[in-house]
Amino acid sequence: METSEAGQKREYDILFASRMAGAGLSSTTRIGIAVSGGADSTALCILASRWILQNGGSSANLLGLIVDHGLRIESASEALAAQSRIASLGIRCEILKCFWPVGVPAHGHLQEAARNARYDLIQKACKRNNMDVLLTAHHLDDQIELFIIRSTRHSGLAGLAGMPFISKLHRCIPEYGGKDVIHALLLVRPLLGLSKNDLYKVCKIHDQLWVEDPTNKKPIFLRNVVRSILTKPDFCMLRKELPPLIILCGNLRTLFDKGRDFLLREAVSIDEVFGYVILDLEKLKHARASEQSIKRMLVAVLQFVAQKEKPPRGNIVQSLVAHINSNPLKGALTLAGCNVCMEPGSKQSRIIICASCESKLPASGQPMNVVWTWDPGSCSELCAPGLHRMETSVATTCIMDNKLGNDSTARFMKVESPLQFLTEAREVGMLSERSFVALSELMDKLSLKSSHNLEEGDLQKRHVGMGGRRSVDLEVPCGHACYFMNRFWIAWGTRTKHQVTPCNQQLAQGCELVSKESSCMQPERPLWIRYMEEKDWIFLSQCIEQKKNVRDLSSGGNYKESSFWAASRRDLTQQNAESYKMNETQHRVHALPCCFSCWGKRVQDAVAKLKRMPVPVRRGLPVFVTSQGALISIPSLGFSLCPNIWVFSRFCPKVPLGGGTASWL
């Protein structure tokens, strides 16, 4: 590197320009920049502003985004100071304030919660300002620290590859009208090839000040502990020897992901109505893919079905591998937020992987449900994307991932653990004996800290088949849409004025027969949405079995007692209709009698469809119920007990199958 300041500026400009070109960005791209005020993001703003001007662009295409987490008293003043410094570079800056309505999370979950809140605010700001790309200031030292942290957690090669150079953020951004409900933001990390010292140097040669966050030195976070250890003489050589290993892991991950993409195309199909995945074991067997590619495929499927931002851990994937390799298949399995079971009638050649409503969500993180008002007159206003698969091209063959031009690289193909990977690296001369010993000792030392979740609250539950069904009840007012569990867009509303006549008198719990001119479902009464429960299935089944006992409503607004409903005579024209309980089922179901001749066919059709579904799929369906828990509608089936409401459901996963665009090169 040149020694003069002008020469150093030129070299950093060239390096930065090459990375921006590698990401496919031009000076006309509208770009958001995550700014903290530290040396990393300050250097990023310096390089970005110089790059866009040197390439004939305008700094108006850049937007700095500063998040004030509100975790320290001085954070507000520091955000203003950072805004002023970035503005001096010609970059407009917004300060985004983070609020903690239920209090600041405990520090075991603090970094994860802060990161989630930060990216939520930033992505909303990017959408609001029509920014297509987000730059972050992650650098080489971050990659090295992450490699060590993931080594202590026994990550596979995919995890050891660290952060990708390019990826996509898929987040829900509700807007009035339900438009643009899923916003995919391209995330680019152009500084991964530069060290922390490089970024300090960039700031200094451009005479820019920065602020140091004191929390970065607190040993309560595992990353800070690793950062401190790497400054010691016995470990400083790791900064030189680990980057080539990280690059190797990235190359291997890219190779495995090509095989994964082939398997996703050939052996995996998606039910685009109910959102479950079918894995064809016969096609998988004949694909001749490497074990690593198969695991990467299973990771993608589990992450897609569970709709979690983070992939499942390696031991969970290994449990699924063992399950599908068992002969014969041993029943059902619940793991990583998914149910795994055989497809009925497939003779063990295909398995179904569907969302489990029995696995608990993480204690912290994103709200899973979003509700807002939209025009109930047109379902087209929900502009949900129709493609659920990743948008990158897939490999035409996966035989290639068993053929490597470099023999020294081929020996890493079957590596199963970080220690095995480091051992192979030492054998081929990529890691010195001194570094191998230092890393091994460091992994042992930090494993205890990592297992106690010192840094982040993101360690997933390792239990298979977590107990206790989770109740996910969400109030949805009339004319509102709901994004339920990151996978279903659901809405309901009342139809135009509907006349209730003696031949069309259908009531469900929560409906009122007020007058012949009004709708039986009152718009001011919300419905609730939850997973389908066994009592709903029993209720529908009993409707079929006991249909002869169901009596029509009398023309005077009264109904007669029946053994099915086990209710006394009561005038239905009063303001608050009472709910009645069926006494012939183990689960007491709230409902009102209806004219079976009017909706009996719909019930029969719904029951027929439900019977064809595996039980785990059925239990993952969202249903509309009243405040007392009585079934009103199964939106995914287009079924409703009340004819005076419309329902809408569309499977619209936030995270596409395969995770979307990503590059480690």
XYZ file of C-alpha atoms in Angstrom:
665
model
C 0.000 0.000 0.000
C 1.187 3.497 -0.802
C 2.495 5.574 2.076
C 1.304 9.026 1.019
C -2.193 10.088 2.053
C -3.191 10.685 -1.563
C -1.979 7.217 -2.523
C -3.790 5.599 0.407
C -7.005 7.406 -0.469
C -6.693 6.194 -4.048
C -6.138 2.572 -3.000
C -9.105 2.557 -0.633
C -11.264 4.156 -3.331
C -10.277 1.437 -5.820
C -10.963 -1.353 -3.325
C -14.348 0.092 -2.445
C -15.315 0.639 -6.086
C -14.478 -2.974 -6.922
C -16.764 -4.246 -4.163
C -19.623 -1.973 -5.213
C -19.231 -3.182 -8.792
C -19.182 -6.765 -7.529
C -22.539 -6.122 -5.888
C -23.918 -4.761 -9.151
C -24.382 -1.237 -7.789
C -24.041 1.953 -9.802
C -23.971 5.644 -8.964
C -27.675 5.895 -9.838
C -28.698 3.303 -7.239
C -30.545 4.741 -4.258
C -28.601 3.530 -1.234
C -29.207 3.635 2.496
C -26.235 3.481 4.869
C -26.477 2.154 8.420
C -24.637 4.692 10.579
C -23.616 4.272 14.203
C -21.167 7.152 14.467
C -18.250 4.808 15.090
C -15.131 4.532 12.959
C -16.604 1.662 10.902
C -19.719 3.430 9.636
C -17.929 6.776 9.368
C -15.349 5.199 7.041
C -18.182 3.597 5.063
C -19.851 6.987 4.571
C -16.537 8.543 3.488
C -15.889 5.850 0.889
C -19.501 5.798 -0.336
C -19.675 9.573 -0.807
C -16.376 9.599 -2.725
C -17.418 6.607 -4.846
C -20.752 8.065 -5.919
C -19.237 11.438 -6.865
C -16.285 9.855 -8.684
C -18.757 7.854 -10.777
C -20.904 10.808 -11.808
C -23.665 10.271 -9.279
C -25.293 12.540 -6.745
C -25.009 12.371 -2.970
C -28.806 12.776 -2.972
C -28.883 9.045 -3.769
C -27.308 8.325 -0.379
C -29.175 8.361 2.925
C -27.538 7.846 6.305
C -29.706 6.075 8.876
C -28.798 6.491 12.541
C -30.657 4.432 15.139
C -30.821 5.813 18.659
C -31.496 2.702 20.738
C -32.080 4.783 23.861
C -30.004 2.386 25.954
C -27.624 5.054 27.260
C -28.286 8.585 28.506
C -25.846 10.089 26.040
C -27.160 8.166 22.993
C -29.409 11.027 21.807
C -26.604 13.598 21.818
C -24.252 11.120 20.131
C -26.822 10.536 17.383
C -27.059 14.289 16.736
C -23.258 14.580 16.645
C -23.016 11.680 14.183
C -25.707 13.258 12.020
C -23.720 16.496 11.886
C -20.470 14.717 10.948
C -22.093 12.658 8.193
C -23.855 15.746 6.855
C -20.428 17.356 6.406
C -19.737 14.613 3.842
C -22.771 15.707 1.846
C -24.933 12.803 3.004
C -28.403 13.475 4.340
C -29.025 11.656 7.626
C -32.145 10.563 9.499
C -32.220 9.692 13.193
C -34.530 6.780 13.988
C -35.647 6.500 17.592
C -36.064 3.076 19.142
C -38.726 2.634 21.832
C -39.033 -0.166 24.365
C -42.726 -0.269 25.379
C -42.267 -3.222 27.744
C -38.869 -2.144 29.029
C -35.295 -2.747 27.955
C -34.568 -6.487 27.500
C -32.204 -8.240 29.879
C -28.646 -8.227 28.559
C -28.875 -11.927 27.715
C -31.267 -10.873 24.936
C -30.213 -7.249 24.600
C -27.990 -7.422 21.526
C -30.467 -9.550 19.603
C -33.395 -7.298 20.542
C -31.419 -4.167 19.643
C -30.388 -5.681 16.306
C -33.991 -6.636 15.463
C -35.281 -3.187 16.403
C -32.479 -1.519 14.450
C -33.115 -3.435 11.238
C -36.870 -2.909 11.521
C -36.449 0.856 11.765
C -33.826 0.967 9.025
C -35.811 -1.125 6.573
C -38.948 0.930 7.117
C -36.911 4.089 6.532
C -35.447 2.610 3.338
C -38.920 1.740 2.085
C -40.204 5.197 2.994
C -37.347 6.867 1.107
C -37.391 4.473 -1.882
C -33.952 3.085 -1.080
C -33.274 -0.260 -2.767
C -29.972 -1.131 -1.086
C -28.585 -0.967 2.432
C -24.844 -0.776 3.139
C -23.506 -1.881 6.505
C -19.995 -1.417 7.874
C -19.235 -5.012 8.894
C -15.534 -5.624 8.366
C -12.890 -8.343 8.438
C -12.414 -8.232 12.212
C -16.141 -8.869 12.630
C -15.807 -11.945 10.417
C -12.887 -13.267 12.465
C -14.765 -12.768 15.733
C -17.832 -14.463 14.278
C -15.743 -17.415 13.064
C -14.451 -17.961 16.601
C -17.878 -17.535 18.213
C -19.488 -20.003 15.824
C -16.627 -22.425 16.339
C -17.453 -22.472 20.054
C -21.051 -23.275 19.101
C -19.980 -26.187 16.880
C -21.264 -24.632 13.658
C -20.785 -26.398 10.356
C -18.948 -25.046 7.339
C -21.940 -22.917 6.362
C -21.851 -21.119 9.687
C -18.077 -20.722 9.641
C -18.398 -18.853 6.323
C -19.620 -15.914 8.379
C -21.619 -13.013 7.010
C -22.346 -12.971 3.282
C -21.099 -10.134 1.111
C -24.617 -9.828 -0.363
C -27.905 -10.961 1.143
C -31.519 -9.889 1.389
C -33.630 -8.716 4.282
C -37.220 -9.913 4.072
C -39.436 -8.005 6.456
C -43.107 -7.189 6.814
C -43.884 -3.505 6.337
C -47.629 -2.879 6.732
C -49.028 0.098 4.879
C -52.521 1.426 4.528
C -54.257 -0.575 1.848
C -52.068 -3.644 2.401
C -49.737 -2.751 -0.469
C -46.085 -3.784 -0.646
C -46.559 -6.041 2.320
C -43.228 -7.818 1.931
C -40.224 -5.601 1.364
C -36.992 -7.276 0.272
C -34.002 -5.016 0.804
C -30.621 -5.854 -0.713
C -28.012 -5.851 2.052
C -24.407 -5.278 0.947
C -21.305 -5.419 3.164
C -18.558 -3.795 1.044
C -15.990 -3.583 3.870
C -15.591 -7.290 4.659
C -12.143 -7.268 3.064
C -10.892 -4.387 5.239
C -9.688 -4.623 8.814
C -10.687 -2.389 11.700
C -7.293 -0.693 11.467
C -7.971 0.056 7.796
C -11.187 1.824 8.743
C -9.450 3.866 11.433
C -6.925 4.848 8.781
C -9.667 5.902 6.337
C -11.160 8.207 8.966
C -7.774 9.693 9.865
C -6.576 10.422 6.337
C -9.879 12.201 5.671
C -9.760 14.116 8.984
C -13.050 12.688 10.215
C -13.898 12.206 13.885
C -15.887 9.297 15.277
C -17.273 8.142 18.599
C -16.407 4.942 20.476
C -19.331 3.052 21.992
C -18.295 2.122 25.567
C -20.537 -0.969 25.514
C -18.183 -2.498 22.926
C -15.649 -3.043 25.698
C -17.947 -4.518 28.318
C -17.133 -8.210 28.926
C -20.808 -9.079 29.459
C -21.088 -9.877 25.748
C -19.275 -12.829 24.206
C -18.212 -10.887 21.118
C -16.497 -8.300 23.322
C -14.669 -11.069 25.171
C -13.410 -12.497 21.872
C -12.384 -9.039 20.659
C -10.362 -8.481 23.816
C -8.647 -11.880 23.594
C -7.577 -11.256 19.992
C -5.494 -8.270 21.128
C -3.272 -10.497 23.283
C 0.134 -11.594 21.883
C -0.735 -15.313 21.982
C -3.729 -14.782 19.698
C -2.862 -11.823 17.477
C -1.584 -14.138 14.690
C -5.171 -15.363 14.203
C -6.045 -12.091 12.481
C -3.632 -13.095 9.718
C -4.322 -16.825 9.467
C -8.115 -16.978 9.809
C -9.206 -14.810 6.813
C -8.105 -17.426 4.201
C -10.003 -20.090 6.154
C -13.135 -17.926 6.195
C -12.837 -17.446 2.430
C -12.461 -21.216 2.003
C -15.627 -21.794 4.047
C -17.444 -19.263 1.886
C -16.349 -21.062 -1.283
C -17.444 -24.410 0.130
C -20.788 -22.980 1.216
C -21.332 -21.591 -2.281
C -20.577 -25.026 -3.698
C -22.922 -26.810 -1.304
C -25.654 -24.272 -1.956
C -25.531 -25.045 -5.677
C -26.318 -28.647 -4.815
C -28.962 -27.434 -2.363
C -30.644 -25.369 -5.083
C -30.772 -28.383 -7.387
C -32.407 -30.484 -4.668
C -34.914 -27.758 -3.873
C -35.951 -27.752 -7.508
C -36.026 -31.507 -8.067
C -37.170 -33.021 -4.769
C -39.154 -30.296 -2.991
C -42.638 -29.001 -3.777
C -44.698 -26.368 -1.965
C -48.419 -26.438 -1.317
C -49.152 -22.829 -2.224
C -52.488 -22.726 -0.404
C -51.635 -24.210 2.969
C -47.908 -23.531 3.002
C -46.446 -26.947 3.711
C -43.606 -28.676 1.882
C -43.488 -32.162 0.366
C -40.073 -33.826 0.172
C -39.767 -36.656 -2.350
C -37.382 -39.172 -0.776
C -37.059 -41.239 -3.960
C -35.883 -38.244 -5.976
C -33.579 -37.259 -3.146
C -32.046 -40.726 -3.139
C -31.303 -40.621 -6.868
C -29.917 -37.075 -6.907
C -26.366 -38.190 -5.997
C -25.867 -35.051 -3.915
C -23.268 -34.719 -1.201
C -24.345 -35.033 2.411
C -23.536 -31.357 2.945
C -25.835 -30.317 0.099
C -28.621 -32.479 1.519
C -28.193 -30.828 4.899
C -28.217 -27.389 3.302
C -31.456 -28.329 1.527
C -33.044 -29.460 4.802
C -31.905 -26.252 6.502
C -33.630 -24.257 3.755
C -36.849 -26.267 4.055
C -37.031 -26.019 7.857
C -36.307 -22.296 7.799
C -38.930 -21.736 5.103
C -41.662 -23.740 6.811
C -41.023 -22.226 10.247
C -40.491 -18.760 8.698
C -37.632 -17.939 11.030
C -34.947 -15.450 10.153
C -32.209 -17.691 11.516
C -31.589 -21.214 10.221
C -31.876 -24.229 12.548
C -28.778 -25.471 14.303
C -26.725 -28.375 13.022
C -27.822 -30.912 15.626
C -31.461 -30.286 14.719
C -30.719 -30.878 11.040
C -28.800 -34.030 11.917
C -31.887 -35.325 13.756
C -33.940 -34.824 10.599
C -31.278 -36.550 8.471
C -31.369 -39.551 10.799
C -35.164 -39.580 10.638
C -35.441 -39.619 6.840
C -32.659 -42.218 6.595
C -34.454 -44.601 8.951
C -36.024 -47.618 7.288
C -38.915 -47.754 7.776
C -39.703 -44.164 8.710
C -40.517 -43.939 12.391
C -43.755 -41.993 12.611
C -43.772 -38.223 13.087
C -41.210 -35.767 14.363
C -41.418 -32.213 15.708
C -38.362 -29.982 15.525
C -37.295 -26.419 14.705
C -40.898 -25.225 14.659
C -41.913 -27.883 12.117
C -43.887 -31.120 12.045
C -42.472 -33.927 9.908
C -44.755 -36.795 8.921
C -45.341 -39.221 6.063
C -47.633 -38.159 3.245
C -50.733 -40.379 3.375
C -50.723 -42.976 0.617
C -47.128 -42.323 -0.436
C -45.823 -45.662 0.897
C -43.033 -43.812 2.729
C -41.713 -42.259 -0.466
C -42.688 -38.703 0.468
C -42.781 -36.747 3.697
C -44.685 -33.618 4.624
C -43.005 -30.812 6.547
C -45.458 -28.268 7.920
C -45.475 -25.522 10.528
C -45.906 -26.770 14.078
C -48.185 -24.886 16.415
C -46.688 -26.713 19.396
C -43.173 -25.294 19.234
C -42.717 -22.141 21.236
C -41.491 -18.923 19.719
C -38.319 -17.254 21.023
C -38.873 -15.182 24.133
C -37.843 -12.040 22.300
C -37.839 -10.771 18.760
C -40.220 -9.590 16.096
C -43.970 -9.400 16.645
C -45.387 -12.293 14.694
C -48.728 -10.674 13.820
C -49.534 -7.373 12.139
C -53.003 -5.907 11.691
C -54.087 -2.862 9.718
C -57.125 -1.519 7.900
C -57.549 -2.006 4.184
C -60.298 -1.771 1.619
C -62.485 -4.878 2.022
C -63.976 -4.345 -1.409
C -60.967 -5.649 -3.314
C -58.699 -8.534 -2.370
C -56.302 -7.422 -5.101
C -55.047 -4.728 -2.735
C -52.991 -7.375 -0.992
C -50.088 -7.330 -3.399
C -48.445 -10.411 -1.989
C -45.645 -11.921 -4.064
C -46.601 -15.065 -5.899
C -43.156 -16.655 -5.895
C -42.186 -18.464 -2.713
C -38.842 -19.757 -3.939
C -35.561 -17.922 -3.941
C -35.052 -15.677 -6.931
C -31.494 -16.776 -7.684
C -30.892 -19.325 -10.422
C -30.463 -22.931 -9.406
C -27.752 -25.320 -10.476
C -28.411 -27.534 -13.469
C -26.635 -30.433 -11.844
C -25.430 -31.323 -8.411
C -22.892 -33.924 -9.502
C -20.459 -31.016 -9.597
C -20.369 -30.736 -5.838
C -18.559 -34.042 -5.698
C -15.902 -32.794 -8.141
C -13.396 -30.155 -7.130
C -10.467 -29.000 -9.165
C -8.370 -28.468 -6.060
C -7.469 -31.699 -4.266
C -6.541 -29.791 -1.105
C -10.061 -28.346 -1.052
C -11.741 -31.711 -1.631
C -10.598 -33.009 1.749
C -12.776 -30.376 3.453
C -15.957 -31.642 1.791
C -16.876 -34.077 4.551
C -15.839 -31.970 7.512
C -18.485 -32.153 10.249
C -17.154 -29.932 13.039
C -15.015 -26.808 13.554
C -12.282 -28.855 15.234
C -12.157 -31.262 12.296
C -12.006 -28.301 9.911
C -9.112 -26.735 11.834
C -7.325 -30.085 11.908
C -7.583 -30.401 8.124
C -6.418 -26.790 7.729
C -3.351 -27.576 9.811
C -2.654 -30.699 7.745
C -2.617 -28.756 4.456
C -0.537 -25.912 5.888
C -3.273 -23.277 6.013
C -3.044 -23.028 9.806
C 0.107 -23.052 11.914
C 0.524 -25.367 14.870
C 0.652 -22.376 17.189
C -2.631 -21.016 15.846
C -4.250 -24.450 16.001
C -3.353 -24.840 19.676
C -4.442 -21.282 20.475
C -7.774 -21.741 18.710
C -8.434 -25.093 20.377
C -7.791 -23.592 23.807
C -9.919 -20.581 22.973
C -12.816 -22.763 21.841
C -12.687 -24.740 25.087
C -12.519 -21.557 27.129
C -15.420 -19.855 25.388
C -17.717 -22.858 25.007
C -18.969 -22.488 28.580
C -19.679 -18.790 28.090
C -21.444 -19.486 24.824
C -23.585 -22.255 26.297
C -24.769 -19.837 28.976
C -25.996 -17.531 26.224
C -23.706 -14.700 27.283
C -23.834 -12.794 24.036
C -27.196 -13.351 22.407
C -30.580 -14.849 23.076
C -30.617 -16.543 19.702
C -29.754 -20.098 20.678
C -32.660 -22.171 19.528
C -34.253 -24.782 21.717
C -32.574 -28.126 21.261
C -35.563 -30.125 22.391
C -37.414 -32.245 19.888
C -41.160 -32.085 20.426
C -41.425 -29.188 22.851
C -44.463 -29.549 25.029
C -47.413 -27.286 25.527
C -49.555 -26.008 22.715
C -49.112 -22.293 22.235
C -52.223 -20.147 22.112
C -51.859 -17.502 19.424
C -55.036 -15.413 19.557
C -55.123 -12.129 17.694
C -58.023 -9.700 17.531
C -58.913 -8.709 13.968
C -61.560 -5.975 13.579
C -63.937 -5.958 10.638
C -62.293 -4.681 7.462
C -58.784 -5.377 8.727
C -56.039 -7.581 7.334
C -53.687 -9.656 9.444
C -50.254 -11.074 8.657
C -50.453 -14.228 10.733
C -47.312 -16.030 11.867
C -45.181 -14.655 9.015
C -46.969 -16.805 6.468
C -50.676 -15.997 5.914
C -52.360 -12.780 4.840
C -55.879 -13.010 6.216
C -58.763 -10.547 6.159
C -62.483 -10.436 6.811
C -65.355 -7.992 6.524
C -69.109 -7.741 6.200
C -70.800 -7.947 2.854
C -73.040 -5.217 1.496
C -76.471 -4.985 3.098
C -77.776 -8.488 3.311
C -81.428 -9.271 3.866
C -82.144 -12.079 6.286
C -85.194 -14.023 5.180
C -86.873 -17.108 6.676
C -85.203 -19.307 4.045
C -81.787 -17.780 4.615
C -81.449 -17.480 8.367
C -77.965 -18.558 9.344
C -76.503 -17.487 12.646
C -73.227 -18.272 14.282
C -72.033 -17.329 17.741
C -71.240 -13.626 17.602
C -73.936 -12.856 15.017
C -77.130 -10.980 15.859
C -80.505 -11.088 14.161
C -81.259 -7.396 14.645
C -83.550 -6.590 11.749
C -84.380 -7.924 8.314
C -82.503 -5.067 6.674
C -79.194 -5.375 8.524
C -76.295 -7.736 8.306
C -76.360 -10.486 10.911
C -72.667 -9.941 11.733
C -72.184 -6.621 13.461
C -69.123 -4.740 12.075
C -68.199 -3.329 15.484
C -67.613 -6.836 16.794
C -64.111 -8.117 16.038
C -63.202 -11.686 15.308
C -60.168 -13.464 16.678
C -57.699 -15.558 14.776
C -55.896 -18.603 16.116
C -54.733 -22.024 15.017
C -57.341 -24.665 14.360
C -57.972 -26.811 17.411
C -59.398 -30.260 17.894
C -62.661 -28.837 19.198
C -63.178 -27.069 15.846
C -62.785 -30.351 14.002
C -65.145 -32.073 16.428
C -67.689 -29.291 16.010
C -67.718 -29.607 12.210
C -67.853 -33.393 12.403
C -70.752 -33.226 14.841
C -72.555 -30.860 12.481
C -72.477 -33.610 9.856
C -73.352 -36.457 12.196
C -76.163 -34.660 13.991
C -77.621 -32.722 11.075
C -81.032 -34.338 11.472
C -81.336 -32.868 14.941
C -80.604 -29.321 13.867
C -83.839 -27.305 13.688
C -84.518 -24.301 11.463
C -85.115 -20.921 12.982
C -88.760 -20.054 13.350
C -90.141 -17.150 11.385
C -90.699 -15.200 14.596
C -87.015 -15.135 15.437
C -87.232 -18.026 17.942
C -85.728 -21.460 17.636
C -86.797 -24.775 19.060
C -84.926 -26.916 21.496
C -82.893 -29.756 20.020
C -80.820 -32.546 21.521
C -77.853 -31.444 19.416
C -77.616 -27.944 20.811
C -79.063 -28.849 24.232
C -80.327 -25.333 24.722
C -83.620 -23.989 26.005
C -85.927 -21.823 23.924
C -84.741 -18.243 23.662
C -85.634 -15.144 21.691
C -82.784 -14.368 19.279
C -83.911 -10.825 18.535
C -82.463 -9.374 21.732
C -79.300 -7.269 21.527
C -76.835 -9.716 23.038
C -77.258 -13.268 21.840
C -75.967 -15.756 24.382
C -73.607 -18.545 23.427
C -74.616 -22.136 23.903
C -72.504 -25.134 24.575
C -72.644 -28.467 22.885
C -72.801 -31.157 25.540
C -72.065 -34.086 23.249
C -68.360 -33.374 22.779
C -65.472 -33.663 25.159
C -64.383 -30.127 24.270
C -67.245 -27.721 24.987
C -67.836 -25.676 21.858
C -69.696 -22.357 21.871
C -72.173 -21.992 19.009
C -75.690 -21.003 18.033
C -78.013 -23.186 15.931
C -78.178 -22.479 12.221
C -80.349 -23.578 9.325
C -78.412 -26.624 8.206
C -80.080 -26.715 4.807
C -78.414 -23.380 4.033
C -74.847 -24.052 5.095
C -74.758 -27.816 5.462
C -73.176 -28.308 2.025
C -70.386 -25.877 2.932
C -69.716 -27.785 6.147
C -69.644 -31.076 4.267
C -67.196 -29.685 1.704
C -64.964 -28.259 4.436
C -64.946 -31.523 6.375
C -64.111 -33.465 3.203
C -61.112 -31.209 2.541
C -59.962 -31.414 6.147
C -60.158 -35.209 6.123
C -57.713 -35.333 3.219
C -55.162 -33.326 5.186
C -52.615 -34.837 7.536
C -53.480 -33.883 11.105
C -50.370 -31.664 11.593
C -51.305 -29.624 8.498
C -54.870 -29.272 9.705
C -53.764 -28.076 13.113
C -51.632 -25.378 11.500
C -54.557 -23.724 9.713
C -55.613 -20.259 10.882
C -59.284 -19.916 11.816
C -61.550 -17.011 12.705
C -63.402 -17.402 15.994
C -65.552 -15.250 18.231
C -64.374 -13.803 21.524
C -65.771 -16.948 23.193
C -63.696 -19.175 20.910
C -66.509 -20.357 18.633
C -65.522 -21.254 15.088
C -66.705 -18.771 12.439
C -64.463 -19.375 9.440
C -61.526 -21.331 8.028
C -60.155 -18.739 5.569
C -57.725 -21.087 3.810
C -60.705 -23.223 2.752
C -62.875 -20.228 1.901
C -65.316 -21.606 4.481
C -67.527 -19.472 6.718
C -70.503 -20.362 8.887
C -71.884 -16.860 8.463
C -72.943 -15.964 4.899
C -72.859 -12.257 5.619
C -69.081 -11.975 5.914
C -66.363 -12.426 3.323
C -62.997 -13.942 4.219
C -59.686 -13.857 2.394
C -56.553 -15.939 2.880
C -53.312 -16.124 0.965
C -50.123 -17.981 1.757
C -47.416 -15.345 1.574
C -44.189 -16.348 3.363
C -41.807 -13.606 4.376
C -38.677 -15.712 3.875
C -38.550 -17.459 0.457
C -37.457 -21.056 0.103
C -33.679 -20.902 -0.062
C -33.471 -17.606 1.817
C -33.198 -15.330 -1.211
C -30.138 -13.743 -2.780
C -26.844 -14.420 -1.011
C -23.180 -14.397 -1.987
C -20.017 -15.148 -0.043
C -17.700 -14.399 -2.966
